[in-house]
Amino acid sequence: MNLTGTIPPHLGNLSFLVRLEFGNNSFHGTLPQELSRLRRLTRVSFANNIFVGTIPSWFGSLSKLQRMRLNGNQFSGSIPTAIFNLSALQGIDLSQGRS
């Protein structure tokens, strides 16, 4: 949709969300900590944007998360160990290229 800007922290107030898909836009900056309140999320895609920094460890608190796409961004550092505790996680894409 050619959207640009940063992800607003107030999005974390939408606790009923099951899917969060911001892929293929020009969002930038870091992912706000407030998104950790979205405990019902099963799918999340921030693919193909311009996010920077480390992959947030709060992803590990999203116990219902099944699919996670963070590919095509500028994340750096290591994968947070908390993500390895997500027993419902079926797929994770951290590749560099656009897909």
PDB file of C-alpha atoms in Angstrom:
ATOM      1  CA  MET A   1       0.000   0.000   0.000  1.00  0.00           C
ATOM      2  CA  ASN A   2       3.103   2.256  -0.038  1.00  0.00           C
ATOM      3  CA  LEU A   3       2.599   3.201   3.616  1.00  0.00           C
ATOM      4  CA  THR A   4       5.468   4.894   5.413  1.00  0.00           C
ATOM      5  CA  GLY A   5       6.311   6.031   8.941  1.00  0.00           C
ATOM      6  CA  THR A   6       6.721   4.264  12.249  1.00  0.00           C
ATOM      7  CA  ILE A   7       4.456   1.748  13.952  1.00  0.00           C
ATOM      8  CA  PRO A   8       2.425   3.623  16.599  1.00  0.00           C
ATOM      9  CA  PRO A   9       2.727   2.228  20.139  1.00  0.00           C
ATOM     10  CA  HIS A  10      -1.057   2.612  20.591  1.00  0.00           C
ATOM     11  CA  LEU A  11      -1.504  -0.387  18.310  1.00  0.00           C
ATOM     12  CA  GLY A  12      -0.699  -2.443  21.412  1.00  0.00           C
ATOM     13  CA  ASN A  13      -4.119  -1.480  22.794  1.00  0.00           C
ATOM     14  CA  LEU A  14      -5.909  -3.578  20.149  1.00  0.00           C
ATOM     15  CA  SER A  15      -5.744  -6.727  22.254  1.00  0.00           C
ATOM     16  CA  PHE A  16      -8.308  -8.561  20.121  1.00  0.00           C
ATOM     17  CA  LEU A  17      -6.018  -8.711  17.071  1.00  0.00           C
ATOM     18  CA  VAL A  18      -5.177 -12.194  15.791  1.00  0.00           C
ATOM     19  CA  ARG A  19      -3.193 -11.169  12.701  1.00  0.00           C
ATOM     20  CA  LEU A  20      -0.910  -8.201  12.193  1.00  0.00           C
ATOM     21  CA  GLU A  21       0.421  -7.708   8.686  1.00  0.00           C
ATOM     22  CA  PHE A  22       2.462  -4.668   7.691  1.00  0.00           C
ATOM     23  CA  GLY A  23       4.456  -6.323   4.914  1.00  0.00           C
ATOM     24  CA  ASN A  24       5.685  -4.623   1.735  1.00  0.00           C
ATOM     25  CA  ASN A  25       5.582  -1.014   2.852  1.00  0.00           C
ATOM     26  CA  SER A  26       8.177   1.524   3.979  1.00  0.00           C
ATOM     27  CA  PHE A  27       7.752   1.453   7.747  1.00  0.00           C
ATOM     28  CA  HIS A  28      10.975   2.226   9.589  1.00  0.00           C
ATOM     29  CA  GLY A  29      12.473   2.531  13.047  1.00  0.00           C
ATOM     30  CA  THR A  30      12.053  -0.111  15.729  1.00  0.00           C
ATOM     31  CA  LEU A  31       9.064  -2.200  16.730  1.00  0.00           C
ATOM     32  CA  PRO A  32       7.374  -0.717  19.819  1.00  0.00           C
ATOM     33  CA  GLN A  33       7.408  -2.665  23.096  1.00  0.00           C
ATOM     34  CA  GLU A  34       3.644  -2.093  23.400  1.00  0.00           C
ATOM     35  CA  LEU A  35       3.030  -4.710  20.703  1.00  0.00           C
ATOM     36  CA  SER A  36       3.919  -7.320  23.333  1.00  0.00           C
ATOM     37  CA  ARG A  37       0.392  -6.823  24.715  1.00  0.00           C
ATOM     38  CA  LEU A  38      -1.109  -8.449  21.603  1.00  0.00           C
ATOM     39  CA  ARG A  39      -1.289 -11.882  23.247  1.00  0.00           C
ATOM     40  CA  ARG A  40      -3.833 -13.314  20.763  1.00  0.00           C
ATOM     41  CA  LEU A  41      -1.603 -12.903  17.712  1.00  0.00           C
ATOM     42  CA  THR A  42      -1.174 -16.062  15.657  1.00  0.00           C
ATOM     43  CA  ARG A  43       0.461 -14.432  12.621  1.00  0.00           C
ATOM     44  CA  VAL A  44       2.678 -11.410  12.303  1.00  0.00           C
ATOM     45  CA  SER A  45       4.372  -9.975   9.222  1.00  0.00           C
ATOM     46  CA  PHE A  46       6.650  -6.972   9.197  1.00  0.00           C
ATOM     47  CA  ALA A  47       8.332  -8.267   6.025  1.00  0.00           C
ATOM     48  CA  ASN A  48       9.946  -6.004   3.458  1.00  0.00           C
ATOM     49  CA  ASN A  49      10.079  -2.721   5.322  1.00  0.00           C
ATOM     50  CA  ILE A  50      13.011  -0.762   6.760  1.00  0.00           C
ATOM     51  CA  PHE A  51      12.980  -1.810  10.428  1.00  0.00           C
ATOM     52  CA  VAL A  52      16.283  -1.600  12.286  1.00  0.00           C
ATOM     53  CA  GLY A  53      17.779  -2.665  15.598  1.00  0.00           C
ATOM     54  CA  THR A  54      17.560  -6.065  17.183  1.00  0.00           C
ATOM     55  CA  ILE A  55      14.658  -8.457  16.895  1.00  0.00           C
ATOM     56  CA  PRO A  56      12.625  -7.683  20.028  1.00  0.00           C
ATOM     57  CA  SER A  57      12.716 -10.325  22.754  1.00  0.00           C
ATOM     58  CA  TRP A  58       9.055  -9.604  23.560  1.00  0.00           C
ATOM     59  CA  PHE A  59       8.099 -11.766  20.563  1.00  0.00           C
ATOM     60  CA  GLY A  60       8.766 -14.627  22.975  1.00  0.00           C
ATOM     61  CA  SER A  61       5.757 -13.588  25.084  1.00  0.00           C
ATOM     62  CA  LEU A  62       3.318 -14.099  22.190  1.00  0.00           C
ATOM     63  CA  SER A  63       2.536 -17.701  23.092  1.00  0.00           C
ATOM     64  CA  LYS A  64      -0.071 -18.220  20.338  1.00  0.00           C
ATOM     65  CA  LEU A  65       2.226 -17.061  17.545  1.00  0.00           C
ATOM     66  CA  GLN A  66       2.302 -19.578  14.689  1.00  0.00           C
ATOM     67  CA  ARG A  67       3.904 -17.653  11.819  1.00  0.00           C
ATOM     68  CA  MET A  68       6.379 -14.797  11.953  1.00  0.00           C
ATOM     69  CA  ARG A  69       7.796 -12.935   8.941  1.00  0.00           C
ATOM     70  CA  LEU A  70      10.502 -10.348   9.565  1.00  0.00           C
ATOM     71  CA  ASN A  71      12.387 -10.840   6.291  1.00  0.00           C
ATOM     72  CA  GLY A  72      13.596  -8.008   4.090  1.00  0.00           C
ATOM     73  CA  ASN A  73      14.441  -5.572   6.910  1.00  0.00           C
ATOM     74  CA  GLN A  74      17.635  -4.327   8.504  1.00  0.00           C
ATOM     75  CA  PHE A  75      17.533  -6.152  11.832  1.00  0.00           C
ATOM     76  CA  SER A  76      20.889  -6.923  13.397  1.00  0.00           C
ATOM     77  CA  GLY A  77      22.204  -8.993  16.267  1.00  0.00           C
ATOM     78  CA  SER A  78      21.139 -12.451  17.324  1.00  0.00           C
ATOM     79  CA  ILE A  79      17.777 -14.166  17.488  1.00  0.00           C
ATOM     80  CA  PRO A  80      16.331 -13.675  20.999  1.00  0.00           C
ATOM     81  CA  THR A  81      16.337 -16.959  22.910  1.00  0.00           C
ATOM     82  CA  ALA A  82      12.762 -16.295  24.118  1.00  0.00           C
ATOM     83  CA  ILE A  83      11.534 -17.039  20.580  1.00  0.00           C
ATOM     84  CA  PHE A  84      12.737 -20.642  20.924  1.00  0.00           C
ATOM     85  CA  ASN A  85      10.113 -21.190  23.650  1.00  0.00           C
ATOM     86  CA  LEU A  86       7.169 -20.506  21.319  1.00  0.00           C
ATOM     87  CA  SER A  87       5.677 -23.997  21.126  1.00  0.00           C
ATOM     88  CA  ALA A  88       2.959 -22.967  18.624  1.00  0.00           C
ATOM     89  CA  LEU A  89       5.463 -21.435  16.178  1.00  0.00           C
ATOM     90  CA  GLN A  90       5.327 -23.270  12.840  1.00  0.00           C
ATOM     91  CA  GLY A  91       7.239 -20.888  10.591  1.00  0.00           C
ATOM     92  CA  ILE A  92       9.690 -18.028  10.859  1.00  0.00           C
ATOM     93  CA  ASP A  93      11.226 -16.063   7.981  1.00  0.00           C
ATOM     94  CA  LEU A  94      14.267 -13.932   8.751  1.00  0.00           C
ATOM     95  CA  SER A  95      15.754 -13.934   5.261  1.00  0.00           C
ATOM     96  CA  GLN A  96      17.261 -10.795   3.803  1.00  0.00           C
ATOM     97  CA  GLY A  97      15.623 -10.736   0.374  1.00  0.00           C
ATOM     98  CA  ARG A  98      12.176  -9.603  -0.583  1.00  0.00           C
ATOM     99  CA  SER A  99       9.605 -12.346  -1.142  1.00  0.00           C
TER     100      SER A  99
END
